[in-house]
Amino acid sequence: AQSVTQLDSHVSVSEGTPVLLRCNYSSSYSPSLFWYVQHPNKGLQLLLKYTSAATLVKGINGFEAEFKKSETSFHLTKPSAHMSDAAEYFCVVSDGGGFKTIFGAGTRLFVKA
Amino acid sequence: GAGVSQSPRYKVAKRGQDVALRCDPISGHVSLFWYQQALGQGPEFLTYFQNEAQLDKSGLPSDRFFAERPEGSVSTLKIQRTQQEDSAVYLCASSHVADRRPYEQYFGPGTRLTVT
């Protein structure tokens, strides 16, 4: 069975400081992992995806994530936060056993000026 | 180009009424997903279509929920005898890939359903 745990419901950073959003997953198969972002009153947008190629994945807007199988983690990072990064972020897992896609509960990122 | 569209954007229903929510996926996209997103939570998978075939409906919460995609493009999610716990945002997503290893899903803006 698949599951996703986002370890922080809220993260607050100052503009220009690093961002770390944590995600742990559980999957019976080799998983596909994604991070999506949801800005207020906007649709979900893909940030990046891992599908068994390189373990360090680069996405849009300077975000990246590292797949660590031994830790079953897929944490999202960004070296320097921007005000426009304030949004809800979802870690998502899907495995080769089916089409079901599992979202984490979300982490709301606040960016202070 | 046009993205995924959903209608209506907002729906208020009295408890016990039936509702129908429409999703227009990106043209040519084979895969279509429905999700339910309760307030303050992540989207929860409801069902998946590959063309007109409903390959996974394991997330539908009860037999009051029914989805169809008869011609492999537009999809409708129907909820019969709505209950207050059905209040949520219903999201539709589509993907151009039909493979057991899913690729990027493109999401619509959602339909916010409020049951009073």
mmCIF file of N, CA and C in Angstrom, chain A:
data_model
loop_
_atom_site.group_PDB
_atom_site.id
_atom_site.type_symbol
_atom_site.label_atom_id
_atom_site.label_comp_id
_atom_site.label_asym_id
_atom_site.label_seq_id
_atom_site.Cartn_x
_atom_site.Cartn_y
_atom_site.Cartn_z
ATOM 1 N N ALA A 1 0.850 -1.193 0.000
ATOM 2 C CA ALA A 1 0.000 0.000 0.000
ATOM 3 C C ALA A 1 0.884 1.241 0.000
ATOM 4 N N GLN A 2 0.392 2.266 -0.662
ATOM 5 C CA GLN A 2 1.139 3.517 -0.750
ATOM 6 C C GLN A 2 0.686 4.478 0.341
ATOM 7 N N SER A 3 1.608 5.313 0.788
ATOM 8 C CA SER A 3 1.243 6.404 1.681
ATOM 9 C C SER A 3 2.288 7.503 1.584
ATOM 10 N N VAL A 4 1.891 8.695 1.964
ATOM 11 C CA VAL A 4 2.780 9.846 1.951
ATOM 12 C C VAL A 4 2.595 10.612 3.248
ATOM 13 N N THR A 5 3.701 10.991 3.871
ATOM 14 C CA THR A 5 3.651 11.798 5.081
ATOM 15 C C THR A 5 4.456 13.067 4.874
ATOM 16 N N GLN A 6 3.790 14.186 4.954
ATOM 17 C CA GLN A 6 4.494 15.466 4.930
ATOM 18 C C GLN A 6 4.667 15.882 6.386
ATOM 19 N N LEU A 7 5.895 16.040 6.777
ATOM 20 C CA LEU A 7 6.236 16.115 8.191
ATOM 21 C C LEU A 7 5.889 17.452 8.824
ATOM 22 N N ASP A 8 5.654 18.479 8.040
ATOM 23 C CA ASP A 8 5.327 19.800 8.574
ATOM 24 C C ASP A 8 4.064 20.306 7.901
ATOM 25 N N SER A 9 3.097 20.735 8.687
ATOM 26 C CA SER A 9 1.892 21.296 8.093
ATOM 27 C C SER A 9 2.129 22.756 7.668
ATOM 28 N N HIS A 10 3.025 23.454 8.392
ATOM 29 C CA HIS A 10 3.360 24.836 8.076
ATOM 30 C C HIS A 10 4.861 25.016 8.195
ATOM 31 N N VAL A 11 5.428 25.792 7.261
ATOM 32 C CA VAL A 11 6.837 26.184 7.329
ATOM 33 C C VAL A 11 6.905 27.676 7.049
ATOM 34 N N SER A 12 7.661 28.376 7.873
ATOM 35 C CA SER A 12 7.811 29.820 7.686
ATOM 36 C C SER A 12 9.293 30.157 7.534
ATOM 37 N N VAL A 13 9.624 30.880 6.478
ATOM 38 C CA VAL A 13 11.018 31.276 6.230
ATOM 39 C C VAL A 13 11.043 32.756 5.880
ATOM 40 N N SER A 14 12.212 33.326 5.983
ATOM 41 C CA SER A 14 12.400 34.708 5.543
ATOM 42 C C SER A 14 12.838 34.712 4.083
ATOM 43 N N GLU A 15 12.463 35.747 3.375
ATOM 44 C CA GLU A 15 12.863 35.868 1.979
ATOM 45 C C GLU A 15 14.382 35.823 1.876
ATOM 46 N N GLY A 16 14.871 35.040 0.902
ATOM 47 C CA GLY A 16 16.313 34.909 0.711
ATOM 48 C C GLY A 16 16.964 33.787 1.486
ATOM 49 N N THR A 17 16.231 33.130 2.362
ATOM 50 C CA THR A 17 16.781 31.996 3.132
ATOM 51 C C THR A 17 16.337 30.687 2.503
ATOM 52 N N PRO A 18 17.041 29.581 2.855
ATOM 53 C CA PRO A 18 16.689 28.291 2.230
ATOM 54 C C PRO A 18 15.331 27.758 2.679
ATOM 55 N N VAL A 19 14.766 26.944 1.778
ATOM 56 C CA VAL A 19 13.491 26.279 2.046
ATOM 57 C C VAL A 19 13.720 24.769 2.100
ATOM 58 N N LEU A 20 13.112 24.116 3.091
ATOM 59 C CA LEU A 20 13.127 22.659 3.185
ATOM 60 C C LEU A 20 11.724 22.198 3.543
ATOM 61 N N LEU A 21 11.102 21.442 2.644
ATOM 62 C CA LEU A 21 9.801 20.842 2.909
ATOM 63 C C LEU A 21 9.999 19.325 2.883
ATOM 64 N N ARG A 22 9.616 18.683 3.975
ATOM 65 C CA ARG A 22 9.957 17.274 4.145
ATOM 66 C C ARG A 22 8.820 16.326 3.762
ATOM 67 N N CYS A 23 9.212 15.216 3.150
ATOM 68 C CA CYS A 23 8.231 14.225 2.691
ATOM 69 C C CYS A 23 8.820 12.835 2.853
ATOM 70 N N ASN A 24 8.077 11.935 3.488
ATOM 71 C CA ASN A 24 8.419 10.525 3.543
ATOM 72 C C ASN A 24 7.314 9.730 2.870
ATOM 73 N N TYR A 25 7.666 8.636 2.238
ATOM 74 C CA TYR A 25 6.689 7.860 1.493
ATOM 75 C C TYR A 25 6.806 6.395 1.851
ATOM 76 N N SER A 26 5.765 5.676 1.494
ATOM 77 C CA SER A 26 5.770 4.214 1.603
ATOM 78 C C SER A 26 5.149 3.673 0.337
ATOM 79 N N SER A 27 5.814 2.686 -0.262
ATOM 80 C CA SER A 27 5.301 2.132 -1.509
ATOM 81 C C SER A 27 5.747 0.685 -1.647
ATOM 82 N N SER A 28 4.863 -0.144 -2.161
ATOM 83 C CA SER A 28 5.180 -1.555 -2.357
ATOM 84 C C SER A 28 6.020 -1.789 -3.608
ATOM 85 N N TYR A 29 6.014 -0.827 -4.516
ATOM 86 C CA TYR A 29 6.726 -0.966 -5.776
ATOM 87 C C TYR A 29 7.728 0.167 -5.890
ATOM 88 N N SER A 30 8.476 0.191 -6.965
ATOM 89 C CA SER A 30 9.333 1.342 -7.217
ATOM 90 C C SER A 30 8.439 2.536 -7.497
ATOM 91 N N PRO A 31 8.511 3.546 -6.675
ATOM 92 C CA PRO A 31 7.523 4.624 -6.793
ATOM 93 C C PRO A 31 7.893 5.681 -7.821
ATOM 94 N N SER A 32 6.876 6.358 -8.315
ATOM 95 C CA SER A 32 7.049 7.656 -8.954
ATOM 96 C C SER A 32 6.666 8.693 -7.909
ATOM 97 N N LEU A 33 7.468 9.730 -7.792
ATOM 98 C CA LEU A 33 7.243 10.753 -6.776
ATOM 99 C C LEU A 33 7.179 12.119 -7.425
ATOM 100 N N PHE A 34 6.320 12.963 -6.905
ATOM 101 C CA PHE A 34 6.082 14.281 -7.476
ATOM 102 C C PHE A 34 5.951 15.311 -6.351
ATOM 103 N N TRP A 35 6.240 16.542 -6.679
ATOM 104 C CA TRP A 35 5.844 17.680 -5.859
ATOM 105 C C TRP A 35 4.981 18.593 -6.728
ATOM 106 N N TYR A 36 3.810 18.947 -6.172
ATOM 107 C CA TYR A 36 2.910 19.904 -6.819
ATOM 108 C C TYR A 36 2.774 21.123 -5.912
ATOM 109 N N VAL A 37 2.492 22.270 -6.533
ATOM 110 C CA VAL A 37 2.274 23.502 -5.783
ATOM 111 C C VAL A 37 0.873 24.021 -6.100
ATOM 112 N N GLN A 38 0.235 24.579 -5.077
ATOM 113 C CA GLN A 38 -1.112 25.124 -5.250
ATOM 114 C C GLN A 38 -1.128 26.545 -4.691
ATOM 115 N N HIS A 39 -1.154 27.529 -5.577
ATOM 116 C CA HIS A 39 -1.280 28.912 -5.149
ATOM 117 C C HIS A 39 -2.750 29.211 -4.897
ATOM 118 N N PRO A 40 -3.043 30.167 -4.019
ATOM 119 C CA PRO A 40 -4.444 30.499 -3.726
ATOM 120 C C PRO A 40 -5.226 30.792 -4.995
ATOM 121 N N ASN A 41 -6.385 30.161 -5.092
ATOM 122 C CA ASN A 41 -7.300 30.366 -6.220
ATOM 123 C C ASN A 41 -6.687 29.995 -7.571
ATOM 124 N N LYS A 42 -5.693 29.127 -7.533
ATOM 125 C CA LYS A 42 -5.114 28.622 -8.792
ATOM 126 C C LYS A 42 -5.069 27.101 -8.745
ATOM 127 N N GLY A 43 -4.957 26.510 -9.910
ATOM 128 C CA GLY A 43 -4.911 25.056 -9.993
ATOM 129 C C GLY A 43 -3.565 24.497 -9.569
ATOM 130 N N LEU A 44 -3.534 23.230 -9.294
ATOM 131 C CA LEU A 44 -2.288 22.529 -8.944
ATOM 132 C C LEU A 44 -1.341 22.529 -10.136
ATOM 133 N N GLN A 45 -0.064 22.777 -9.832
ATOM 134 C CA GLN A 45 0.949 22.822 -10.884
ATOM 135 C C GLN A 45 2.115 21.923 -10.500
ATOM 136 N N LEU A 46 2.612 21.147 -11.459
ATOM 137 C CA LEU A 46 3.747 20.264 -11.198
ATOM 138 C C LEU A 46 5.027 21.077 -11.016
ATOM 139 N N LEU A 47 5.740 20.793 -9.909
ATOM 140 C CA LEU A 47 7.051 21.401 -9.674
ATOM 141 C C LEU A 47 8.164 20.525 -10.230
ATOM 142 N N LEU A 48 8.085 19.224 -9.901
ATOM 143 C CA LEU A 48 9.103 18.292 -10.365
ATOM 144 C C LEU A 48 8.606 16.865 -10.155
ATOM 145 N N LYS A 49 9.330 15.917 -10.806
ATOM 146 C CA LYS A 49 8.929 14.519 -10.681
ATOM 147 C C LYS A 49 10.165 13.625 -10.680
ATOM 148 N N TYR A 50 10.078 12.521 -9.966
ATOM 149 C CA TYR A 50 11.117 11.488 -9.951
ATOM 150 C C TYR A 50 10.500 10.211 -10.510
ATOM 151 N N THR A 51 11.163 9.656 -11.530
ATOM 152 C CA THR A 51 10.652 8.400 -12.109
ATOM 153 C C THR A 51 11.795 7.440 -12.386
ATOM 154 N N SER A 52 12.662 7.236 -11.411
ATOM 155 C CA SER A 52 13.744 6.247 -11.397
ATOM 156 C C SER A 52 14.929 6.590 -12.292
ATOM 157 N N ALA A 53 15.052 7.821 -12.692
ATOM 158 C CA ALA A 53 16.254 8.253 -13.397
ATOM 159 C C ALA A 53 17.213 8.825 -12.332
ATOM 160 N N ALA A 54 17.685 10.017 -12.475
ATOM 161 C CA ALA A 54 18.596 10.609 -11.499
ATOM 162 C C ALA A 54 17.903 10.813 -10.170
ATOM 163 N N THR A 55 18.625 10.592 -9.073
ATOM 164 C CA THR A 55 18.007 10.736 -7.752
ATOM 165 C C THR A 55 17.841 12.194 -7.346
ATOM 166 N N LEU A 56 18.635 13.087 -7.911
ATOM 167 C CA LEU A 56 18.467 14.512 -7.652
ATOM 168 C C LEU A 56 17.689 15.094 -8.819
ATOM 169 N N VAL A 57 16.529 15.625 -8.516
ATOM 170 C CA VAL A 57 15.627 16.102 -9.550
ATOM 171 C C VAL A 57 15.502 17.618 -9.461
ATOM 172 N N LYS A 58 15.652 18.266 -10.584
ATOM 173 C CA LYS A 58 15.493 19.717 -10.620
ATOM 174 C C LYS A 58 14.140 20.056 -11.226
ATOM 175 N N GLY A 59 13.501 21.061 -10.633
ATOM 176 C CA GLY A 59 12.193 21.462 -11.119
ATOM 177 C C GLY A 59 12.159 22.913 -11.523
ATOM 178 N N ILE A 60 10.953 23.432 -11.571
ATOM 179 C CA ILE A 60 10.790 24.823 -11.979
ATOM 180 C C ILE A 60 11.027 25.763 -10.804
ATOM 181 N N ASN A 61 11.304 27.019 -11.132
ATOM 182 C CA ASN A 61 11.448 28.081 -10.123
ATOM 183 C C ASN A 61 12.547 27.803 -9.096
ATOM 184 N N GLY A 62 13.575 27.054 -9.478
ATOM 185 C CA GLY A 62 14.720 26.831 -8.607
ATOM 186 C C GLY A 62 14.553 25.748 -7.565
ATOM 187 N N PHE A 63 13.443 25.043 -7.578
ATOM 188 C CA PHE A 63 13.235 23.950 -6.622
ATOM 189 C C PHE A 63 13.938 22.677 -7.085
ATOM 190 N N GLU A 64 14.352 21.871 -6.120
ATOM 191 C CA GLU A 64 14.867 20.549 -6.416
ATOM 192 C C GLU A 64 14.528 19.596 -5.278
ATOM 193 N N ALA A 65 14.616 18.304 -5.572
ATOM 194 C CA ALA A 65 14.310 17.292 -4.568
ATOM 195 C C ALA A 65 15.237 16.114 -4.775
ATOM 196 N N GLU A 66 15.566 15.438 -3.670
ATOM 197 C CA GLU A 66 16.460 14.285 -3.740
ATOM 198 C C GLU A 66 15.723 13.045 -3.263
ATOM 199 N N PHE A 67 15.724 12.014 -4.105
ATOM 200 C CA PHE A 67 15.132 10.725 -3.758
ATOM 201 C C PHE A 67 16.156 9.920 -2.966
ATOM 202 N N LYS A 68 15.806 9.552 -1.733
ATOM 203 C CA LYS A 68 16.684 8.723 -0.905
ATOM 204 C C LYS A 68 15.921 7.457 -0.528
ATOM 205 N N LYS A 69 16.239 6.381 -1.235
ATOM 206 C CA LYS A 69 15.508 5.134 -1.024
ATOM 207 C C LYS A 69 15.721 4.595 0.381
ATOM 208 N N SER A 70 16.948 4.691 0.896
ATOM 209 C CA SER A 70 17.248 4.134 2.217
ATOM 210 C C SER A 70 16.468 4.845 3.315
ATOM 211 N N GLU A 71 16.134 6.108 3.085
ATOM 212 C CA GLU A 71 15.386 6.879 4.075
ATOM 213 C C GLU A 71 13.913 7.025 3.684
ATOM 214 N N THR A 72 13.528 6.473 2.572
ATOM 215 C CA THR A 72 12.186 6.635 1.987
ATOM 216 C C THR A 72 11.740 8.086 2.065
ATOM 217 N N SER A 73 12.629 8.973 1.607
ATOM 218 C CA SER A 73 12.330 10.402 1.661
ATOM 219 C C SER A 73 12.438 11.037 0.293
ATOM 220 N N PHE A 74 11.774 12.157 0.146
ATOM 221 C CA PHE A 74 11.799 12.929 -1.106
ATOM 222 C C PHE A 74 11.580 14.390 -0.715
ATOM 223 N N HIS A 75 12.533 14.965 -0.013
ATOM 224 C CA HIS A 75 12.417 16.321 0.506
ATOM 225 C C HIS A 75 12.603 17.356 -0.594
ATOM 226 N N LEU A 76 11.853 18.432 -0.505
ATOM 227 C CA LEU A 76 11.905 19.530 -1.481
ATOM 228 C C LEU A 76 12.738 20.676 -0.910
ATOM 229 N N THR A 77 13.637 21.209 -1.712
ATOM 230 C CA THR A 77 14.481 22.307 -1.240
ATOM 231 C C THR A 77 14.573 23.405 -2.289
ATOM 232 N N LYS A 78 14.954 24.591 -1.777
ATOM 233 C CA LYS A 78 15.242 25.727 -2.647
ATOM 234 C C LYS A 78 16.260 26.584 -1.911
ATOM 235 N N PRO A 79 17.326 27.005 -2.564
ATOM 236 C CA PRO A 79 18.399 27.723 -1.853
ATOM 237 C C PRO A 79 17.956 29.067 -1.275
ATOM 238 N N SER A 80 17.054 29.753 -1.970
ATOM 239 C CA SER A 80 16.709 31.105 -1.566
ATOM 240 C C SER A 80 15.224 31.361 -1.843
ATOM 241 N N ALA A 81 14.463 31.562 -0.773
ATOM 242 C CA ALA A 81 13.017 31.738 -0.928
ATOM 243 C C ALA A 81 12.676 33.103 -1.492
ATOM 244 N N HIS A 82 11.606 33.111 -2.283
ATOM 245 C CA HIS A 82 11.077 34.359 -2.835
ATOM 246 C C HIS A 82 9.645 34.507 -2.343
ATOM 247 N N MET A 83 9.207 35.746 -2.256
ATOM 248 C CA MET A 83 7.837 35.984 -1.766
ATOM 249 C C MET A 83 6.811 35.203 -2.577
ATOM 250 N N SER A 84 7.063 35.068 -3.866
ATOM 251 C CA SER A 84 6.102 34.383 -4.734
ATOM 252 C C SER A 84 6.050 32.872 -4.488
ATOM 253 N N ASP A 85 6.955 32.352 -3.653
ATOM 254 C CA ASP A 85 6.924 30.917 -3.333
ATOM 255 C C ASP A 85 5.867 30.575 -2.286
ATOM 256 N N ALA A 86 5.289 31.573 -1.657
ATOM 257 C CA ALA A 86 4.274 31.321 -0.636
ATOM 258 C C ALA A 86 3.075 30.617 -1.270
ATOM 259 N N ALA A 87 2.792 29.395 -0.794
ATOM 260 C CA ALA A 87 1.754 28.555 -1.399
ATOM 261 C C ALA A 87 1.633 27.281 -0.576
ATOM 262 N N GLU A 88 0.756 26.376 -1.046
ATOM 263 C CA GLU A 88 0.628 25.045 -0.451
ATOM 264 C C GLU A 88 1.373 24.068 -1.353
ATOM 265 N N TYR A 89 2.165 23.194 -0.736
ATOM 266 C CA TYR A 89 2.970 22.234 -1.489
ATOM 267 C C TYR A 89 2.545 20.816 -1.123
ATOM 268 N N PHE A 90 2.389 19.988 -2.145
ATOM 269 C CA PHE A 90 1.942 18.613 -1.939
ATOM 270 C C PHE A 90 2.982 17.629 -2.480
ATOM 271 N N CYS A 91 3.327 16.658 -1.652
ATOM 272 C CA CYS A 91 4.156 15.539 -2.075
ATOM 273 C C CYS A 91 3.217 14.426 -2.525
ATOM 274 N N VAL A 92 3.539 13.782 -3.641
ATOM 275 C CA VAL A 92 2.616 12.829 -4.262
ATOM 276 C C VAL A 92 3.371 11.557 -4.624
ATOM 277 N N VAL A 93 2.762 10.407 -4.381
ATOM 278 C CA VAL A 93 3.385 9.132 -4.748
ATOM 279 C C VAL A 93 2.441 8.315 -5.604
ATOM 280 N N SER A 94 3.011 7.634 -6.562
ATOM 281 C CA SER A 94 2.241 6.692 -7.358
ATOM 282 C C SER A 94 3.161 5.537 -7.696
ATOM 283 N N ASP A 95 2.666 4.323 -7.574
ATOM 284 C CA ASP A 95 3.551 3.204 -7.857
ATOM 285 C C ASP A 95 3.076 2.447 -9.088
ATOM 286 N N GLY A 96 3.900 1.499 -9.520
ATOM 287 C CA GLY A 96 3.591 0.787 -10.748
ATOM 288 C C GLY A 96 2.484 -0.223 -10.606
ATOM 289 N N GLY A 97 1.925 -0.341 -9.398
ATOM 290 C CA GLY A 97 0.870 -1.315 -9.197
ATOM 291 C C GLY A 97 -0.485 -0.882 -9.691
ATOM 292 N N GLY A 98 -0.617 0.363 -10.047
ATOM 293 C CA GLY A 98 -1.923 0.828 -10.488
ATOM 294 C C GLY A 98 -1.878 2.279 -10.844
ATOM 295 N N PHE A 99 -3.028 2.866 -10.990
ATOM 296 C CA PHE A 99 -3.117 4.260 -11.398
ATOM 297 C C PHE A 99 -3.409 5.185 -10.224
ATOM 298 N N LYS A 100 -3.591 4.633 -9.052
ATOM 299 C CA LYS A 100 -3.963 5.452 -7.916
ATOM 300 C C LYS A 100 -2.818 6.378 -7.547
ATOM 301 N N THR A 101 -3.134 7.632 -7.325
ATOM 302 C CA THR A 101 -2.157 8.653 -6.972
ATOM 303 C C THR A 101 -2.485 9.155 -5.585
ATOM 304 N N ILE A 102 -1.495 9.145 -4.687
ATOM 305 C CA ILE A 102 -1.727 9.505 -3.294
ATOM 306 C C ILE A 102 -1.045 10.832 -2.989
ATOM 307 N N PHE A 103 -1.813 11.789 -2.504
ATOM 308 C CA PHE A 103 -1.291 13.097 -2.104
ATOM 309 C C PHE A 103 -1.031 13.113 -0.599
ATOM 310 N N GLY A 104 0.019 13.827 -0.210
ATOM 311 C CA GLY A 104 0.200 14.135 1.203
ATOM 312 C C GLY A 104 -0.797 15.190 1.643
ATOM 313 N N ALA A 105 -0.795 15.482 2.940
ATOM 314 C CA ALA A 105 -1.757 16.440 3.490
ATOM 315 C C ALA A 105 -1.406 17.883 3.145
ATOM 316 N N GLY A 106 -0.179 18.103 2.678
ATOM 317 C CA GLY A 106 0.213 19.443 2.264
ATOM 318 C C GLY A 106 1.047 20.159 3.312
ATOM 319 N N THR A 107 1.924 21.033 2.838
ATOM 320 C CA THR A 107 2.698 21.926 3.704
ATOM 321 C C THR A 107 2.488 23.341 3.189
ATOM 322 N N ARG A 108 2.015 24.193 4.069
ATOM 323 C CA ARG A 108 1.838 25.589 3.671
ATOM 324 C C ARG A 108 3.131 26.341 3.949
ATOM 325 N N LEU A 109 3.663 26.963 2.923
ATOM 326 C CA LEU A 109 4.909 27.733 3.045
ATOM 327 C C LEU A 109 4.575 29.215 3.155
ATOM 328 N N PHE A 110 5.062 29.819 4.234
ATOM 329 C CA PHE A 110 4.950 31.269 4.418
ATOM 330 C C PHE A 110 6.335 31.881 4.196
ATOM 331 N N VAL A 111 6.384 32.995 3.486
ATOM 332 C CA VAL A 111 7.653 33.686 3.241
ATOM 333 C C VAL A 111 7.528 35.109 3.775
ATOM 334 N N LYS A 112 8.410 35.421 4.735
ATOM 335 C CA LYS A 112 8.367 36.748 5.368
ATOM 336 C C LYS A 112 9.348 37.684 4.685
ATOM 337 N N ALA A 113 8.927 38.916 4.557
ATOM 338 C CA ALA A 113 9.805 39.919 3.927
ATOM 339 C C ALA A 113 10.967 40.312 4.847
#
